[in-house]
Amino acid sequence: MASAVFYRLVPLPPSALAIPRHFPQTRSVLDSPFTIIGNLSHPHERFHASRELQTRLASTIRGEVRFDSGSCALYATDASNYRQVPIGVVIPRDAADVEAAIAVCREFGAPVLSRGGGTSLAGQCCNIAVVFDFSKYMRTIHALDPQTRTAHVEPGIVLDRVREAAEQHHLTFAPDPATHSRCTIGGMIGNNSCGTHALMGGKTVDNIHSLDILLYDGTRMTVGSTSDEEFARIVAAGGRRAEIYSGLARIRDRYAPLIRERFPNIPRRVSGYNLDWLFPENGFHVARALVGSEGTCVTVLSAELELKPSPPHRRLVVVGFVDAFVAADHVPAILEHKPIGLEGFDGMLLDFMRRKKLAEEERALLPEGNGHLLVEFGGWTVEDADRQAENFRRVAQSFTGNPSTRLYSDSDAKRIWFVRESALGATVFVPGEPHSWEGWEDSAVPPEKVGSYLRQLYALMSEYDYRGPIYGHFGQGCVHLRINFDLETAEGIAKYGDFIDRAADIVVAHGGSLSGEHGDGQARSALLPKMFGPELIQAFREFKALWDPDNRMNPGKLSGPAETYSPTENLRLGPGYKSHRQETFFQFPDDKGSLSEATLRCVGVGACRKQDAGTMCPSYMATNEEKHSTRGRAHLLWEMLEGDTLQRDWSSEPVKEALDLCLSCKACKSECPVSVDIATYKAEFLAHYYQHHRRHLRDYAFAFMDKWAHLASTIPGVTPRLANLPLQLPGLSHALKSILRVAPQRRLPRFASHSFQSQHKSSRQGANPAQNQVLLWPDTWNNYYHPQTLAAAQTALEGAGFSVTIPRRHLCCGRPLYDFGFLPAARRYLEHVLKALAREIDSGLPIVFLEPSCASVFRDELRNFFPNDARAAALRNQAFLLSDFLVQHAPHYRPPSFAGQQIILHGHCHHKSLMRMNAELELLRRTGANVTLLDSGCCGMAGPFGFEREKFDISQALAERVLLPAVRQATSKTIFVADGFSCREQISQNSSGRALHLAEILAGIPRMPAE
Ligand SMILES: Cc1cc2nc3c(=O)[nH]c(=O)nc-3n(C[C@H](O)[C@H](O)[C@H](O)COP(=O)(O)OP(=O)(O)OC[C@H]3O[C@@H](n4cnc5c(N)ncnc54)[C@H](O)[C@@H]3O)c2cc1C
Ligand code: SF4
């Protein structure tokens, strides 16, 4: 094994991970243009004046200043392998606020780090610095001009918001990272990001017109391309700007021959500073020279983006080769056909997806092969796009080895892109595979050399006993890998260091770039001398020093006065890491029985920070706060269990606060690419938290609602009416809500005068009772509040040929108990169900549920409590939602006709997350109605959540996102279907109509007219 050339390959012990460290300087600094403080490699780590800085910031700026341990823990990592606890966090309101805050930081000599979505993969977005989070407030589009094809935006705006605005004019901001739903323009400028369509529109650097920037010394200026006249004017004017411009010209002139010689001329050179943009033929483009500087030189306050026309018609052809290497060999031939996107993946990725049951239907659409290339063509007319795709497909069929090909319709093309976009999720937490990590994930070579590069890289990987699937931007020579590095032992980390050192040699030998997409950050900066040579490293240092002579901007990343951080230090796990084991109520069977392992699932991709579609994460959508995102919560829990920045203490208030707004919707369990399951972690945390804290009366009132409802229904027709009295009389109702801290605007649901159980008559036995029996689960909500839905379900099931029984006794799944962390009671409830229904379970009787949140207990929590219990496993398999049951067990069932009617379906979060809406949609469509599934996310009621006084506003904000506007826009003939009791409550408490349960549709019950 060759030994690596960068510094300090033996990393620090884990105990040193979070505290500022003082390394001896290990290398002399030749001709350093920097002020070197003491003899420390990273003197910025020695910042001591946090408290004073916090006070000054808080009294100076209008934005938020957060220096508490919870906020620091929250921003300690990005999507990389690294972790550095910041000094504090500033959330500026606008550019003036940033200027004021930087001035205060300067007064104290505090290092600063800009942050957008925090999805960086190379460690450039964590540091011991004051973090400026631009994503909460600074996300305005100041102007978008279709004539000049430019947009002027703030740095915290998410890319997709810019693209949506541009699309209204048939324009786009061309660079499209896979994180387009949450990455910010500031972060894209920082990293010089790009994606699939870089083939068509280039990288971020190719699409920046000008930048409004702020230097650490307070200088603010707008930079862009610079004509000779302008350059002369700037220099003549003198001052800091003149100093910088003449310094840049000096660097360019001094290093021009080397830049021309050593900067690889490939589409994806992302490593290093963009000194080539200072050449005259590139317009002395100072803004573009700063793109990719990873927050190490300036803070971007706003950007003028260039927009490009985007061909409206797309066609996708997929070619399936024998393996990814052969696929890569065909890249040059395919590029001759001028596709606008050329992506690829290998057979191992598909195998991992198979094992994770990811994109099952979508994968089936792929042609045969073990290495696929996705070739996209764009046209200004349908005919043009069709012609290009057809021509290419014909040619591709005659490629060596006669690969299989397939041309897709628009809708199927979307499904194939979904396979490609699921790639990162597919590579982590694969059953039977060790953890895999970024670290060698985005190198790029000339496109014509990808095949050779991959073969050599794979040979090296097998020498090191590493594996990982390949996917990425084959058309631009940039491939992604997530490799099973061991980042938890000293030997493993040293081996990783060796490996990347040798892998870098392979890239350099192929004329490539160490980073072709994600930037250098900490993961690659120490390797840059291999790629650029010592003189250009010196040029980078001079460039950095010109902007930031005191090295206060993201110090130690990409380039620095002495040395940058080594790829093997500041690791989030690091040598000797052991996930911290605690006694837990849940068993966490998919995470080695450990909550800590479970929280490690979050690799920071930030998909929970999207705001436009799906359900995850409703609380982030409502607040734009990292701590209310799935990622923020997972990180905070991990930090708490590690007991470093946060105390290892189940009483942790920062964690409690972050979990408080989690609606336990379980959307993250399915929408998060690595199935982070915050609802479960929250229940576990609360169970421990309340071992040491007193609960409020409300917790008991809501969590044990089944018991109160059962009690209230003791004498049908009498006791429910009595129990309703306090809910009906305004004074009493007000007092009750006040005692229970229920939002005064809410109406507490009323008990039905007769529960379903009290009225139910078992079906007459069908012709073959053994085969056609089902047990209908009388859940608390439908049984005691909406018995008509259970009656309707019985009608529908009997209509489909089943005889229906219901349990005589009161049974409850215990769903509300989880919301409050009553886990011992929740376990007892399930034990009781397993015992009470032992005979039915053992005889294989299907159990049909109407309420998705109850069915989900048996699909999910039951296994987490009893992973090895055969009866629990059987019950899990026998639990069906009404729609799933009918579609699977009564394929010929025909529901009543609603032909020509409009049905709008709002899916319950647990239904969407754990069971999927396919069967529900199929049944509703069988009625002949025109059915629309709303992309409404969470209704906001989410069990008790929406009733709680302090959560009312968030609950309403979530409902107002999509659901309530859709209810208001519906005509009087539209039928709303919502299977969740809470969802129906949210609709009825905010409108004059009411939604129906699917069972009512299937029983032919017409829509109730609006009152
Ligand atoms: C699953 C996954 C897939 C990815 N796919 C791609 C891909 O296809 N293509 C791609 O290019 N990248 C990809 N990335 C990397 C990353 O998402 C992109 O680089 C993204 O553009 C970063 O945006 P962000 O807002 O998260 O930036 P951050 O991570 O917040 O910041 C990125 C850098 O920019 C700096 N910065 C942020 N704001 C400013 C500012 N106002 N002024 C100065 N500097 C600033 C930061 O200091 C940091 O160095 C992927 C990452 C993940 C996790
Ligand atoms: S359960 Fe829902 S609200 Fe809670 S973190 Fe997951 S997605 Fe967000």
PDB file of C-alpha atoms and ligand atoms in Angstrom, residues 615-619 628-630 633 661-669 678-679, ligand 2:
ATOM      1  CA  THR A 615     -45.511  15.416   2.693  1.00  0.00           C
ATOM      2  CA  MET A 616     -42.062  15.406   4.319  1.00  0.00           C
ATOM      3  CA  CYS A 617     -41.499  17.508   6.294  1.00  0.00           C
ATOM      4  CA  PRO A 618     -44.625  19.481   7.153  1.00  0.00           C
ATOM      5  CA  SER A 619     -43.121  21.277  10.109  1.00  0.00           C
ATOM      6  CA  HIS A 628     -37.919  21.495  12.536  1.00  0.00           C
ATOM      7  CA  SER A 629     -36.704  19.409   9.618  1.00  0.00           C
ATOM      8  CA  THR A 630     -36.241  15.663   9.700  1.00  0.00           C
ATOM      9  CA  ARG A 633     -34.093  16.407  14.446  1.00  0.00           C
ATOM     10  CA  LEU A 661     -43.501  20.375  16.167  1.00  0.00           C
ATOM     11  CA  CYS A 662     -43.031  16.920  14.626  1.00  0.00           C
ATOM     12  CA  LEU A 663     -46.530  15.848  13.618  1.00  0.00           C
ATOM     13  CA  SER A 664     -45.575  12.160  13.744  1.00  0.00           C
ATOM     14  CA  CYS A 665     -46.858  11.920  10.202  1.00  0.00           C
ATOM     15  CA  LYS A 666     -44.245   9.288   9.305  1.00  0.00           C
ATOM     16  CA  ALA A 667     -43.736  10.920   5.928  1.00  0.00           C
ATOM     17  CA  CYS A 668     -39.996  10.829   6.521  1.00  0.00           C
ATOM     18  CA  LYS A 669     -40.104   7.068   6.914  1.00  0.00           C
ATOM     19  CA  ILE A 678     -38.538  10.717  13.415  1.00  0.00           C
ATOM     20  CA  ALA A 679     -42.030   9.822  14.613  1.00  0.00           C
TER      21      ALA A 679
HETATM   22  S1  SF4 B   2     -42.750  12.462  11.086  1.00  0.00           S
HETATM   23 FE1  SF4 B   2     -43.473  14.036   9.641  1.00  0.00          FE
HETATM   24  S2  SF4 B   2     -43.318  15.959  10.784  1.00  0.00           S
HETATM   25 FE2  SF4 B   2     -42.085  14.426  11.901  1.00  0.00          FE
HETATM   26  S3  SF4 B   2     -39.999  14.689  11.068  1.00  0.00           S
HETATM   27 FE3  SF4 B   2     -40.965  13.072   9.872  1.00  0.00          FE
HETATM   28  S4  SF4 B   2     -41.804  14.174   8.091  1.00  0.00           S
HETATM   29 FE4  SF4 B   2     -41.363  15.729   9.656  1.00  0.00          FE
END
